[in-house]
Amino acid sequence: MSEYRVVERFVSINGEGALAGQLAVFIRFKGCNLNCGYCDTKWANVSDAPFELMTEVEIYEYIKSTDVKNVTLTGGEPLIQKDISVLLRKLAEDTSIHVEIETNGSISIKDFINIPNRPSFTLDYKLPESGMEESMRTDNYRFIDMRDTVKFVVSSLSDLDRACEVIELHSLDRVTNVYFSPVFGSIEPSKIVDYMIKHRLNGINIQLQMHKFIWDPNKRGV
């Protein structure tokens, strides 16, 4: 069996994405290969972050014990975990659960696409103000469909301009779900809506991090 460094596991609601507002069981892994300026889980990425080692069987059994059908694998960065494909295949054996991976967009998903009953992917595109745009793997867009999502985390109007360039270049609004997500406290959501109206951005969704409005924005385990 393989072992995975899990820093958090809990049941809450999905705060973002196509299943926002629905219950989900979250598995948060330690470590990330990026260092975004606005990251709200930096505590999970530091070398001395506390964690528990769990096998794929233990993770699966925990998920089943919650009786929650939506599963969100997050981080950190899930796809840099050693033997993550072993866990994904284990979870894919159970067709009664829906597995979503929140990934930062810098890791190829090619090796995971052919898993039977594969997970859905929410791929971030790190815009210029994140400081991490050069790490984006746009070749991933060859492998996604309407099961998946590309999320643009927006800090400013110039970030929105860049997001629109990427959407048009890769025809993202025609092949997958596309979301704008404002960096909490950096840009007013109304400015994003005004931008969408001005540019007639049909088929694009704006989302707010729902959990940050329900609970304290810095609260963990939600």
XYZ file of N, CA and C in Angstrom:
666
model
N 0.834 -1.202 0.000
C 0.000 0.000 0.000
C 0.871 1.256 0.000
N 0.285 2.334 -0.474
C 0.953 3.625 -0.474
C 0.489 4.424 0.742
N 1.248 5.473 1.062
C 0.883 6.348 2.168
C 0.887 7.794 1.689
N -0.031 8.569 2.247
C -0.227 9.946 1.822
C -0.215 10.857 3.044
N 0.358 12.042 2.873
C 0.460 13.012 3.968
C -0.801 13.884 3.988
N -1.665 13.614 4.920
C -2.955 14.294 5.025
C -2.900 15.285 6.185
N -3.132 16.564 5.870
C -3.092 17.587 6.923
C -4.476 17.903 7.481
N -5.508 17.615 6.707
C -6.882 17.828 7.170
C -7.802 16.836 6.488
N -8.830 16.422 7.218
C -9.951 15.683 6.630
C -11.200 16.071 7.397
N -12.244 16.428 6.658
C -13.441 16.960 7.300
C -14.600 16.976 6.317
N -15.783 17.145 6.855
C -16.987 17.299 6.045
C -17.454 18.745 6.139
N -17.765 19.333 4.994
C -18.285 20.694 4.949
C -19.117 20.818 3.686
N -19.266 22.039 3.196
C -19.877 22.250 1.888
C -18.788 22.597 0.887
N -19.046 22.280 -0.356
C -18.192 22.794 -1.417
C -18.400 24.304 -1.490
N -17.331 25.049 -1.296
C -17.438 26.503 -1.329
C -17.354 27.077 -2.727
N -16.898 26.259 -3.698
C -16.655 26.752 -5.044
C -17.046 25.690 -6.061
N -17.155 26.111 -7.322
C -17.308 25.175 -8.428
C -18.738 24.754 -8.703
N -18.873 23.785 -9.596
C -20.185 23.348 -10.066
C -21.045 22.771 -8.955
N -20.415 22.243 -7.906
C -21.161 21.644 -6.803
C -21.171 22.535 -5.565
N -20.939 23.830 -5.750
C -20.939 24.767 -4.623
C -22.254 24.677 -3.868
N -22.137 24.624 -2.550
C -23.313 24.537 -1.703
C -23.703 23.128 -1.326
N -23.121 22.131 -2.000
C -23.407 20.741 -1.668
C -22.396 20.221 -0.649
N -22.840 19.265 0.154
C -21.933 18.625 1.095
C -20.796 17.930 0.364
N -19.628 17.946 0.978
C -18.473 17.225 0.443
C -17.581 16.796 1.598
N -16.872 15.707 1.391
C -15.832 15.294 2.338
C -14.500 15.697 1.717
N -13.718 16.436 2.479
C -12.468 16.998 1.992
C -11.279 16.214 2.534
N -10.336 15.947 1.644
C -9.039 15.390 2.012
C -7.995 16.398 1.544
N -7.297 17.008 2.513
C -6.300 18.019 2.174
C -4.903 17.437 2.382
N -4.083 17.514 1.324
C -2.736 16.960 1.357
C -1.697 18.040 1.647
N -0.594 17.602 2.180
C 0.496 18.516 2.521
C 1.368 18.823 1.307
N 1.776 20.081 1.206
C 2.804 20.457 0.235
C 2.261 20.972 -1.079
N 2.989 21.940 -1.638
C 2.640 22.503 -2.938
C 3.926 22.899 -3.645
N 3.893 22.827 -4.971
C 5.059 23.187 -5.771
C 5.032 24.640 -6.223
N 3.960 25.365 -5.873
C 3.860 26.789 -6.207
C 3.815 27.610 -4.922
N 3.889 28.933 -5.092
C 3.851 29.836 -3.939
C 3.094 31.103 -4.339
N 1.789 30.962 -4.503
C 0.966 32.088 -4.937
C 0.877 33.133 -3.837
N 0.904 34.393 -4.232
C 0.886 35.464 -3.259
C -0.370 35.489 -2.415
N -1.504 35.042 -2.962
C -2.769 35.113 -2.246
C -3.161 33.786 -1.591
N -2.284 32.807 -1.592
C -2.629 31.462 -1.099
C -3.210 31.541 0.314
N -4.350 30.881 0.520
C -4.972 30.887 1.842
C -4.734 29.589 2.607
N -3.872 28.732 2.067
C -3.523 27.500 2.792
C -1.998 27.340 2.875
N -1.300 28.451 3.007
C 0.161 28.371 3.108
C 0.596 27.484 4.275
N -0.209 27.460 5.324
C 0.129 26.656 6.496
C 0.269 25.176 6.150
N -0.428 24.721 5.111
C -0.381 23.309 4.719
C 0.830 22.988 3.849
N 1.540 24.012 3.419
C 2.638 23.823 2.471
C 4.013 23.894 3.102
N 4.085 24.351 4.345
C 5.399 24.499 4.984
C 5.932 23.135 5.402
N 7.259 23.048 5.502
C 7.894 21.753 5.738
C 7.511 21.136 7.074
N 7.210 21.971 8.073
C 6.894 21.424 9.386
C 5.390 21.355 9.661
N 4.568 21.446 8.620
C 3.121 21.316 8.812
C 2.794 19.925 9.345
N 2.016 19.825 10.416
C 1.673 18.507 10.959
C 0.779 17.735 9.996
N 0.931 16.435 9.953
C 0.128 15.605 9.053
C -0.007 14.215 9.645
N -0.934 13.455 9.109
C -1.042 12.038 9.434
C -0.835 11.239 8.158
N -0.147 10.118 8.269
C 0.026 9.235 7.131
C -1.183 8.317 7.022
N -1.775 8.288 5.847
C -2.944 7.445 5.614
C -2.747 6.681 4.320
N -3.108 5.418 4.300
C -3.062 4.629 3.082
C -4.290 4.928 2.236
N -4.265 4.452 1.003
C -5.427 4.643 0.142
C -6.662 3.950 0.723
N -6.456 2.823 1.382
C -7.584 2.112 1.995
C -8.142 2.912 3.170
N -7.258 3.467 3.983
C -7.712 4.266 5.126
C -8.450 5.517 4.675
N -7.962 6.153 3.621
C -8.649 7.335 3.096
C -10.031 6.947 2.579
N -10.093 5.861 1.829
C -11.378 5.405 1.299
C -12.344 5.064 2.432
N -11.866 4.359 3.438
C -12.733 3.976 4.553
C -13.227 5.199 5.321
N -12.364 6.208 5.465
C -12.810 7.442 6.108
C -13.903 8.103 5.284
N -13.700 8.188 3.978
C -14.706 8.790 3.102
C -16.042 8.062 3.247
N -16.020 6.760 3.208
C -17.262 5.986 3.299
C -17.925 6.147 4.661
N -17.111 6.343 5.698
C -17.671 6.480 7.043
C -18.497 7.750 7.204
N -18.255 8.737 6.346
C -18.967 10.011 6.454
C -20.352 9.950 5.821
N -20.568 8.987 4.945
C -21.829 8.861 4.204
C -22.097 10.076 3.321
N -21.014 10.736 2.889
C -21.110 11.886 1.982
C -20.601 11.454 0.614
N -21.327 11.808 -0.429
C -21.051 11.281 -1.773
C -20.027 12.095 -2.555
N -19.962 13.406 -2.314
C -18.988 14.244 -3.016
C -17.667 14.236 -2.258
N -16.583 14.021 -2.990
C -15.249 13.965 -2.399
C -14.381 15.011 -3.081
N -13.731 15.868 -2.291
C -12.833 16.875 -2.830
C -11.420 16.610 -2.324
N -10.509 16.348 -3.256
C -9.093 16.186 -2.935
C -8.420 17.517 -3.196
N -7.766 18.060 -2.178
C -7.236 19.406 -2.287
C -5.898 19.495 -1.573
N -5.387 20.692 -1.401
C -4.068 20.828 -0.801
C -3.836 22.236 -0.289
N -2.549 22.604 -0.368
C -1.492 21.933 -1.105
C -1.855 21.627 -2.560
N -1.118 20.681 -3.092
C -1.326 20.223 -4.460
C -1.450 18.703 -4.466
N -2.657 18.187 -4.696
C -2.850 16.727 -4.652
C -1.992 15.952 -5.644
N -1.782 16.492 -6.837
C -1.142 15.699 -7.887
C 0.362 15.560 -7.726
N 0.966 16.221 -6.728
C 2.390 15.982 -6.477
C 2.597 14.927 -5.405
N 1.509 14.395 -4.861
C 1.642 13.359 -3.836
C 2.144 12.063 -4.468
N 3.100 11.438 -3.829
C 3.660 10.182 -4.345
C 2.551 9.128 -4.449
N 2.492 8.458 -5.588
C 1.526 7.385 -5.846
C 0.080 7.868 -5.801
N -0.163 9.124 -6.172
C -1.530 9.628 -6.150
C -2.426 8.829 -7.089
N -1.863 8.285 -8.164
C -2.685 7.499 -9.087
C -3.245 6.247 -8.422
N -2.531 5.712 -7.442
C -3.025 4.534 -6.710
C -4.295 4.907 -5.962
N -4.268 6.040 -5.294
C -5.456 6.504 -4.572
C -6.599 6.793 -5.539
N -6.308 7.453 -6.652
C -7.367 7.800 -7.597
C -8.035 6.559 -8.164
N -7.248 5.548 -8.448
C -7.825 4.301 -8.962
C -8.661 3.598 -7.898
N -8.202 3.647 -6.663
C -8.974 3.044 -5.575
C -10.326 3.733 -5.438
N -10.331 5.055 -5.434
C -11.586 5.780 -5.284
C -12.495 5.583 -6.494
N -11.899 5.444 -7.676
C -12.688 5.296 -8.899
C -13.431 3.964 -8.954
N -13.010 3.013 -8.146
C -13.700 1.721 -8.112
C -15.117 1.844 -7.565
N -15.354 2.892 -6.790
C -16.665 3.088 -6.164
C -17.449 4.109 -6.972
N -18.427 3.642 -7.734
C -19.190 4.536 -8.605
C -20.263 5.314 -7.848
N -20.404 5.067 -6.551
C -21.412 5.788 -5.769
C -20.900 7.127 -5.247
N -19.589 7.398 -5.407
C -19.040 8.674 -4.967
C -18.558 9.475 -6.174
N -18.543 10.784 -6.003
C -18.045 11.679 -7.054
C -16.795 12.367 -6.541
N -15.680 12.139 -7.222
C -14.389 12.658 -6.777
C -13.976 13.834 -7.650
N -13.629 14.923 -6.982
C -13.115 16.120 -7.652
C -11.717 16.412 -7.118
N -10.818 16.759 -8.025
C -9.469 17.151 -7.631
C -9.293 18.636 -7.899
N -8.910 19.379 -6.869
C -8.562 20.784 -7.036
C -7.050 20.863 -7.239
N -6.635 21.218 -8.464
C -5.217 21.235 -8.796
C -4.805 22.614 -9.287
N -3.560 22.977 -9.057
C -3.126 24.351 -9.310
C -2.795 24.653 -10.770
N -2.921 23.679 -11.647
C -2.729 23.926 -13.074
C -1.316 23.786 -13.574
N -0.388 23.406 -12.690
C 1.017 23.293 -13.091
C 1.455 21.852 -13.320
N 0.564 20.899 -13.067
C 0.889 19.474 -13.166
C 0.082 18.861 -14.299
N 0.712 18.035 -15.125
C -0.008 17.371 -16.209
C -1.039 16.400 -15.646
N -2.226 16.422 -16.239
C -3.261 15.469 -15.850
C -3.361 14.305 -16.846
N -2.483 14.268 -17.823
C -2.560 13.268 -18.895
C -2.618 11.847 -18.355
N -1.810 11.539 -17.338
C -1.722 10.170 -16.832
C -2.949 9.738 -16.050
N -3.860 10.663 -15.755
C -5.024 10.325 -14.932
C -6.326 10.297 -15.726
N -6.286 10.746 -16.964
C -7.506 10.912 -17.749
C -8.135 9.576 -18.127
N -7.329 8.544 -18.294
C -7.859 7.259 -18.743
C -8.250 6.328 -17.605
N -8.237 6.822 -16.382
C -8.736 6.022 -15.267
C -10.238 5.816 -15.466
N -10.713 4.567 -15.480
C -12.167 4.365 -15.589
C -12.893 5.082 -14.449
N -14.006 5.743 -14.792
C -14.735 6.542 -13.801
C -13.795 7.575 -13.180
N -13.052 8.260 -14.041
C -12.025 9.200 -13.577
C -12.631 10.320 -12.752
N -11.819 10.968 -11.904
C -12.297 12.133 -11.172
C -12.501 13.317 -12.107
N -13.243 14.296 -11.653
C -13.296 15.570 -12.363
C -12.158 16.449 -11.860
N -11.697 17.325 -12.727
C -10.574 18.203 -12.394
C -11.033 19.658 -12.368
N -10.678 20.345 -11.308
C -10.790 21.798 -11.282
C -9.384 22.343 -11.373
N -9.061 22.860 -12.555
C -7.716 23.354 -12.830
C -7.675 24.858 -12.650
N -6.824 25.314 -11.772
C -6.585 26.751 -11.676
C -5.773 27.221 -12.875
N -6.024 28.464 -13.283
C -5.069 29.170 -14.133
C -4.577 30.341 -13.310
N -3.287 30.314 -12.996
C -2.710 31.352 -12.155
C -2.412 32.590 -12.993
N -3.136 33.638 -12.735
C -3.013 34.877 -13.493
C -1.796 35.687 -13.038
N -1.427 36.739 -13.769
C -0.154 37.428 -13.497
C 0.055 37.855 -12.053
N -0.999 38.337 -11.382
C -0.782 38.848 -10.033
C -0.542 37.742 -9.000
N -0.733 36.500 -9.396
C -0.385 35.388 -8.502
C 1.124 35.208 -8.408
N 1.838 35.668 -9.456
C 3.279 35.459 -9.534
C 3.675 34.089 -10.048
N 2.715 33.287 -10.470
C 2.983 31.898 -10.835
C 2.533 31.534 -12.255
N 2.203 32.530 -13.063
C 1.629 32.219 -14.374
C 2.569 31.389 -15.246
N 3.863 31.595 -15.099
C 4.807 30.876 -15.971
C 4.791 29.367 -15.735
N 4.176 28.927 -14.646
C 4.135 27.493 -14.336
C 2.917 26.785 -14.909
N 2.025 27.493 -15.578
C 0.787 26.886 -16.043
C 0.999 25.913 -17.200
N 0.322 24.768 -17.130
C 0.392 23.726 -18.160
C -0.871 23.794 -19.012
N -0.851 24.633 -20.027
C -2.044 24.764 -20.858
C -2.270 23.562 -21.761
N -1.277 22.674 -21.875
C -1.506 21.442 -22.626
C -2.561 20.571 -21.948
N -2.843 20.815 -20.669
C -3.911 20.082 -19.988
C -5.262 20.290 -20.646
N -5.427 21.407 -21.350
C -6.736 21.716 -21.908
C -7.111 20.771 -23.036
N -6.160 19.967 -23.516
C -6.478 18.947 -24.525
C -7.253 17.782 -23.932
N -7.232 17.656 -22.610
C -7.766 16.455 -21.975
C -9.060 16.683 -21.207
N -9.532 17.915 -21.119
C -10.687 18.198 -20.277
C -11.966 18.280 -21.096
N -13.085 18.136 -20.390
C -14.396 18.247 -21.028
C -15.368 18.856 -20.022
N -16.663 18.647 -20.239
C -17.653 19.301 -19.399
C -17.764 18.691 -18.002
N -17.009 17.650 -17.736
C -16.913 17.147 -16.364
C -15.996 18.030 -15.520
N -15.221 18.857 -16.179
C -14.128 19.569 -15.525
C -14.390 21.074 -15.468
N -13.470 21.779 -14.848
C -13.588 23.226 -14.672
C -12.206 23.858 -14.781
N -12.143 25.023 -15.416
C -10.959 25.873 -15.337
C -11.340 27.101 -14.536
N -10.573 27.357 -13.493
C -10.873 28.451 -12.562
C -9.780 29.511 -12.653
N -10.204 30.753 -12.891
C -9.297 31.896 -12.919
C -9.462 32.664 -11.614
N -8.418 32.674 -10.798
C -8.457 33.407 -9.533
C -7.991 34.836 -9.809
N -8.904 35.772 -9.639
C -8.746 37.136 -10.156
C -8.413 38.111 -9.030
N -7.337 38.883 -9.227
C -6.954 39.912 -8.257
C -7.259 41.322 -8.735
N -7.400 41.512 -10.058
C -7.503 42.867 -10.600
C -8.155 42.831 -11.977
N -8.454 44.006 -12.510
C -9.011 44.092 -13.855
C -8.006 43.624 -14.902
N -6.725 43.870 -14.675
C -5.725 43.392 -15.627
C -5.664 41.864 -15.622
N -5.896 41.248 -14.467
C -6.006 39.788 -14.427
C -7.175 39.321 -15.289
N -8.285 40.042 -15.238
C -9.442 39.674 -16.050
C -9.129 39.767 -17.540
N -8.399 40.802 -17.936
C -7.993 40.918 -19.338
C -7.202 39.693 -19.767
N -6.257 39.276 -18.926
C -5.437 38.109 -19.258
C -6.287 36.839 -19.282
N -7.223 36.712 -18.358
C -8.093 35.539 -18.344
C -8.857 35.426 -19.657
N -9.365 36.538 -20.138
C -10.114 36.506 -21.398
C -9.231 36.091 -22.568
N -7.972 36.516 -22.566
C -7.044 36.094 -23.619
C -6.866 34.582 -23.596
N -6.700 34.015 -22.410
C -6.487 32.572 -22.292
C -7.746 31.806 -22.692
N -8.901 32.290 -22.267
C -10.168 31.635 -22.618
C -10.339 31.597 -24.130
N -10.086 32.728 -24.783
C -10.252 32.788 -26.240
C -9.213 31.932 -26.953
N -7.972 31.974 -26.504
C -6.899 31.228 -27.157
C -7.183 29.734 -27.166
N -7.755 29.231 -26.075
C -7.974 27.791 -25.942
C -9.448 27.400 -26.067
N -10.298 28.336 -26.454
C -11.741 28.076 -26.611
C -12.333 27.404 -25.378
N -11.900 27.832 -24.212
C -12.279 27.134 -22.981
C -13.778 27.170 -22.716
N -14.425 28.261 -23.078
C -15.852 28.381 -22.808
C -16.680 27.435 -23.663
N -16.056 26.784 -24.640
C -16.766 25.838 -25.487
C -16.452 24.385 -25.153
N -15.452 24.157 -24.323
C -15.068 22.772 -24.039
C -15.221 22.374 -22.576
N -15.349 23.364 -21.686
C -15.412 23.026 -20.267
C -16.140 24.138 -19.513
N -16.248 23.994 -18.214
C -16.844 25.028 -17.365
C -15.765 26.035 -16.975
N -16.087 27.309 -17.047
C -15.120 28.362 -16.755
C -15.664 29.255 -15.645
N -14.818 29.483 -14.645
C -15.209 30.289 -13.491
C -14.191 31.400 -13.237
N -14.713 32.556 -12.858
C -13.900 33.621 -12.276
C -14.125 33.586 -10.767
N -13.036 33.623 -10.014
C -13.122 33.611 -8.563
C -12.297 34.764 -8.015
N -12.925 35.773 -7.393
C -12.153 36.914 -6.897
C -11.295 36.533 -5.702
N -10.077 37.058 -5.667
C -9.240 36.900 -4.484
C -9.923 37.649 -3.349
N -10.189 36.939 -2.279
C -10.948 37.511 -1.169
C -10.246 38.763 -0.633
N -10.955 39.900 -0.686
C -10.420 41.149 -0.164
C -9.584 41.952 -1.142
N -9.358 41.434 -2.365
C -8.509 42.144 -3.329
C -9.291 42.869 -4.413
N -10.429 42.309 -4.814
C -11.242 42.934 -5.845
C -12.704 42.725 -5.489
N -13.498 43.764 -5.681
C -14.924 43.658 -5.391
C -15.594 42.780 -6.449
N -16.384 41.801 -6.030
C -17.076 40.961 -7.014
C -17.899 41.765 -8.015
N -18.447 42.908 -7.584
C -19.256 43.725 -8.498
C -18.436 44.211 -9.683
N -17.137 44.424 -9.488
C -16.283 44.855 -10.600
C -16.131 43.745 -11.635
N -16.103 42.509 -11.158
C -16.023 41.377 -12.091
C -17.327 41.272 -12.877
N -18.457 41.435 -12.201
C -19.746 41.385 -12.895
C -19.832 42.504 -13.927
N -19.421 43.710 -13.551
C -19.434 44.829 -14.506
C -18.572 44.507 -15.723
N -17.434 43.899 -15.488
C -16.532 43.516 -16.583
C -17.201 42.490 -17.489
N -17.871 41.516 -16.872
C -18.558 40.475 -17.657
C -19.656 41.077 -18.513
N -20.391 42.054 -17.950
C -21.447 42.713 -18.717
C -20.846 43.508 -19.874
N -19.816 44.277 -19.584
C -19.183 45.121 -20.606
C -18.677 44.296 -21.773
N -18.101 43.141 -21.473
C -17.485 42.324 -22.518
C -18.379 41.177 -22.981
N -19.632 41.158 -22.497
C -20.605 40.148 -22.923
C -20.023 38.723 -22.811
N -19.584 38.402 -21.611
C -18.928 37.108 -21.391
C -19.962 36.023 -21.129
N -20.641 35.623 -22.186
C -21.624 34.556 -22.080
C -20.944 33.230 -21.734
N -21.599 32.469 -20.886
C -21.091 31.140 -20.568
C -20.013 31.107 -19.509
N -19.623 32.271 -18.989
C -18.621 32.337 -17.919
C -19.351 32.528 -16.590
N -18.871 31.873 -15.547
C -19.488 31.958 -14.227
C -18.605 32.760 -13.280
N -19.235 33.556 -12.420
C -18.505 34.142 -11.307
C -18.880 33.351 -10.061
N -17.904 33.067 -9.228
C -18.175 32.356 -7.991
C -17.486 33.072 -6.840
N -18.126 33.045 -5.696
C -17.532 33.545 -4.468
C -17.179 32.353 -3.599
N -16.157 32.488 -2.780
C -15.770 31.406 -1.881
C -16.775 31.375 -0.729
N -17.827 30.591 -0.945
C -18.975 30.591 -0.049
C -18.594 30.351 1.409
N -17.621 29.469 1.613
C -17.245 29.127 2.985
C -16.663 30.328 3.736
N -16.103 31.300 2.989
C -15.522 32.475 3.645
C -16.579 33.482 4.072
N -17.807 33.303 3.593
C -18.910 34.149 4.023
C -19.714 33.494 5.140
N -19.710 32.177 5.165
C -20.436 31.454 6.209
C -19.642 31.447 7.512
N -18.326 31.237 7.378
C -17.453 31.175 8.545
C -16.384 32.272 8.447
N -15.623 32.425 9.504
C -14.479 33.328 9.468
C -13.577 32.941 8.300
N -13.108 33.918 7.489
C -12.285 33.586 6.322
C -11.030 32.790 6.637
N -10.533 32.876 7.869
C -9.306 32.158 8.235
C -9.570 30.839 8.949
N -10.822 30.480 9.120
C -11.167 29.259 9.843
C -10.776 28.030 9.035
N -10.156 27.064 9.694
C -9.790 25.809 9.034
C -10.876 24.766 9.228
N -10.786 23.725 8.433
C -11.711 22.606 8.588
C -13.116 22.891 8.139
N -13.268 23.862 7.231
C -14.596 24.188 6.710
C -14.551 24.279 5.183
